[in-house]
JSON list of C-alpha atoms in Angstrom, two decimals:
[
{"chain": "M", "resi": 1, "resn": "MET", "atom": "CA", "xyz": [-0.03, 0.01, 0.02]},
{"chain": "M", "resi": 2, "resn": "GLY", "atom": "CA", "xyz": [1.48, 3.15, -1.04]},
{"chain": "M", "resi": 3, "resn": "GLN", "atom": "CA", "xyz": [1.58, 6.51, 1.08]},
{"chain": "M", "resi": 4, "resn": "LYS", "atom": "CA", "xyz": [-1.35, 7.96, -0.93]},
{"chain": "M", "resi": 5, "resn": "ASN", "atom": "CA", "xyz": [-3.60, 4.94, -0.34]},
{"chain": "M", "resi": 6, "resn": "LEU", "atom": "CA", "xyz": [-2.70, 5.04, 3.30]},
{"chain": "M", "resi": 7, "resn": "ASP", "atom": "CA", "xyz": [-3.42, 8.69, 3.81]},
{"chain": "M", "resi": 8, "resn": "LYS", "atom": "CA", "xyz": [-6.75, 8.08, 2.05]},
{"chain": "M", "resi": 9, "resn": "LEU", "atom": "CA", "xyz": [-7.58, 5.30, 4.44]},
{"chain": "M", "resi": 10, "resn": "LEU", "atom": "CA", "xyz": [-6.81, 7.36, 7.46]},
{"chain": "M", "resi": 11, "resn": "VAL", "atom": "CA", "xyz": [-9.06, 10.04, 6.20]},
{"chain": "M", "resi": 12, "resn": "GLN", "atom": "CA", "xyz": [-11.86, 7.40, 5.79]},
{"chain": "M", "resi": 13, "resn": "ILE", "atom": "CA", "xyz": [-11.22, 5.94, 9.15]},
{"chain": "M", "resi": 14, "resn": "GLY", "atom": "CA", "xyz": [-11.41, 9.38, 10.80]},
{"chain": "M", "resi": 15, "resn": "GLU", "atom": "CA", "xyz": [-14.51, 10.37, 8.81]},
{"chain": "M", "resi": 16, "resn": "ARG", "atom": "CA", "xyz": [-16.24, 7.21, 9.83]},
{"chain": "M", "resi": 17, "resn": "ILE", "atom": "CA", "xyz": [-15.57, 7.64, 13.57]},
{"chain": "M", "resi": 18, "resn": "LYS", "atom": "CA", "xyz": [-16.74, 11.24, 13.47]},
{"chain": "M", "resi": 19, "resn": "SER", "atom": "CA", "xyz": [-19.86, 10.21, 11.85]},
{"chain": "M", "resi": 20, "resn": "LEU", "atom": "CA", "xyz": [-20.75, 7.57, 14.26]},
{"chain": "M", "resi": 21, "resn": "ARG", "atom": "CA", "xyz": [-19.79, 9.92, 17.18]},
{"chain": "M", "resi": 22, "resn": "LYS", "atom": "CA", "xyz": [-21.90, 12.73, 15.79]},
{"chain": "M", "resi": 23, "resn": "LYS", "atom": "CA", "xyz": [-24.97, 10.49, 15.16]},
{"chain": "M", "resi": 24, "resn": "GLU", "atom": "CA", "xyz": [-24.81, 9.36, 18.75]},
{"chain": "M", "resi": 25, "resn": "LYS", "atom": "CA", "xyz": [-24.09, 13.02, 19.98]},
{"chain": "M", "resi": 26, "resn": "THR", "atom": "CA", "xyz": [-21.01, 11.94, 21.77]},
{"chain": "M", "resi": 27, "resn": "SER", "atom": "CA", "xyz": [-18.23, 14.45, 22.25]},
{"chain": "M", "resi": 28, "resn": "GLN", "atom": "CA", "xyz": [-14.47, 13.58, 21.60]},
{"chain": "M", "resi": 29, "resn": "LEU", "atom": "CA", "xyz": [-13.94, 13.68, 25.31]},
{"chain": "M", "resi": 30, "resn": "GLU", "atom": "CA", "xyz": [-16.74, 11.24, 26.07]},
{"chain": "M", "resi": 31, "resn": "LEU", "atom": "CA", "xyz": [-15.62, 8.87, 23.23]},
{"chain": "M", "resi": 32, "resn": "GLY", "atom": "CA", "xyz": [-12.04, 9.13, 24.55]},
{"chain": "M", "resi": 33, "resn": "ASN", "atom": "CA", "xyz": [-13.22, 8.22, 28.00]},
{"chain": "M", "resi": 34, "resn": "ILE", "atom": "CA", "xyz": [-14.99, 5.20, 26.69]},
{"chain": "M", "resi": 35, "resn": "VAL", "atom": "CA", "xyz": [-12.12, 3.86, 24.65]},
{"chain": "M", "resi": 36, "resn": "GLY", "atom": "CA", "xyz": [-9.32, 4.90, 26.84]},
{"chain": "M", "resi": 37, "resn": "ARG", "atom": "CA", "xyz": [-7.92, 7.83, 24.86]},
{"chain": "M", "resi": 38, "resn": "SER", "atom": "CA", "xyz": [-7.76, 11.54, 25.14]},
{"chain": "M", "resi": 39, "resn": "ALA", "atom": "CA", "xyz": [-10.10, 13.96, 23.43]},
{"chain": "M", "resi": 40, "resn": "ASN", "atom": "CA", "xyz": [-6.90, 15.20, 21.62]},
{"chain": "M", "resi": 41, "resn": "GLN", "atom": "CA", "xyz": [-6.19, 11.75, 20.45]},
{"chain": "M", "resi": 42, "resn": "ILE", "atom": "CA", "xyz": [-9.74, 11.04, 19.14]},
{"chain": "M", "resi": 43, "resn": "GLY", "atom": "CA", "xyz": [-9.52, 14.44, 17.36]},
{"chain": "M", "resi": 44, "resn": "ARG", "atom": "CA", "xyz": [-6.22, 13.65, 15.65]},
{"chain": "M", "resi": 45, "resn": "ILE", "atom": "CA", "xyz": [-7.80, 10.32, 14.40]},
{"chain": "M", "resi": 46, "resn": "GLU", "atom": "CA", "xyz": [-10.72, 11.96, 13.17]},
{"chain": "M", "resi": 47, "resn": "ARG", "atom": "CA", "xyz": [-8.37, 14.65, 11.24]},
{"chain": "M", "resi": 48, "resn": "ALA", "atom": "CA", "xyz": [-6.27, 11.82, 10.11]},
{"chain": "M", "resi": 49, "resn": "GLU", "atom": "CA", "xyz": [-3.27, 13.29, 11.96]},
{"chain": "M", "resi": 50, "resn": "GLY", "atom": "CA", "xyz": [-2.80, 10.03, 14.06]},
{"chain": "M", "resi": 51, "resn": "ASN", "atom": "CA", "xyz": [-2.93, 6.35, 13.52]},
{"chain": "M", "resi": 52, "resn": "PRO", "atom": "CA", "xyz": [-5.46, 4.53, 15.55]},
{"chain": "M", "resi": 53, "resn": "THR", "atom": "CA", "xyz": [-4.39, 1.21, 17.16]},
{"chain": "M", "resi": 54, "resn": "ILE", "atom": "CA", "xyz": [-6.24, -1.98, 16.36]},
{"chain": "M", "resi": 55, "resn": "LYS", "atom": "CA", "xyz": [-7.23, -1.88, 20.08]},
{"chain": "M", "resi": 56, "resn": "THR", "atom": "CA", "xyz": [-8.74, 1.70, 19.64]},
{"chain": "M", "resi": 57, "resn": "LEU", "atom": "CA", "xyz": [-10.64, 0.76, 16.54]},
{"chain": "M", "resi": 58, "resn": "TYR", "atom": "CA", "xyz": [-11.94, -2.47, 18.26]},
{"chain": "M", "resi": 59, "resn": "ARG", "atom": "CA", "xyz": [-13.08, -0.50, 21.11]},
{"chain": "M", "resi": 60, "resn": "ILE", "atom": "CA", "xyz": [-14.71, 2.20, 19.16]},
{"chain": "M", "resi": 61, "resn": "ALA", "atom": "CA", "xyz": [-16.30, -0.42, 16.88]},
{"chain": "M", "resi": 62, "resn": "THR", "atom": "CA", "xyz": [-17.55, -2.40, 19.85]},
{"chain": "M", "resi": 63, "resn": "HIS", "atom": "CA", "xyz": [-19.02, 0.90, 21.35]},
{"chain": "M", "resi": 64, "resn": "TYR", "atom": "CA", "xyz": [-20.93, 1.80, 18.22]},
{"chain": "M", "resi": 65, "resn": "LYS", "atom": "CA", "xyz": [-22.02, -1.77, 17.59]},
{"chain": "M", "resi": 66, "resn": "VAL", "atom": "CA", "xyz": [-20.29, -2.06, 14.15]},
{"chain": "M", "resi": 67, "resn": "GLU", "atom": "CA", "xyz": [-17.82, -4.55, 12.75]},
{"chain": "M", "resi": 68, "resn": "ILE", "atom": "CA", "xyz": [-14.11, -3.43, 12.89]},
{"chain": "M", "resi": 69, "resn": "SER", "atom": "CA", "xyz": [-14.11, -3.76, 9.19]},
{"chain": "M", "resi": 70, "resn": "TYR", "atom": "CA", "xyz": [-16.59, -0.88, 8.78]},
{"chain": "M", "resi": 71, "resn": "PHE", "atom": "CA", "xyz": [-13.79, 1.59, 9.20]},
{"chain": "M", "resi": 72, "resn": "ILE", "atom": "CA", "xyz": [-11.36, 0.20, 6.53]},
{"chain": "M", "resi": 73, "resn": "ASP", "atom": "CA", "xyz": [-13.80, -1.37, 3.89]},
{"chain": "M", "resi": 74, "resn": "GLU", "atom": "CA", "xyz": [-14.76, 1.07, 1.15]},
{"chain": "M", "resi": 75, "resn": "LYS", "atom": "CA", "xyz": [-17.88, -0.68, 0.42]},
{"chain": "M", "resi": 76, "resn": "LYS", "atom": "CA", "xyz": [-19.30, -0.54, 4.05]},
{"chain": "M", "resi": 77, "resn": "GLU", "atom": "CA", "xyz": [-19.87, 3.22, 4.07]},
{"chain": "M", "resi": 78, "resn": "ASN", "atom": "CA", "xyz": [-23.52, 3.01, 3.94]},
{"chain": "M", "resi": 79, "resn": "ASN", "atom": "CA", "xyz": [-24.19, -0.39, 5.57]},
{"chain": "M", "resi": 80, "resn": "ILE", "atom": "CA", "xyz": [-24.45, 0.43, 9.24]}
]
């Protein structure tokens, strides 16, 4: 995977996390507390400035009741 594709994937992950968070009306601070990260870390992930760990993605997916693959599969955008 080239850097351009990785950057695109990080943007997609961040957008999907933000979308789920907004849909549930959860703040970055609240989500951070739920998954064991700071609000700043959640913000960096949402802006594609930081790489979420698998553990963090798993905790977010579990909280929002989606499969972890939702964040990385291009075809799953509208399937939640």
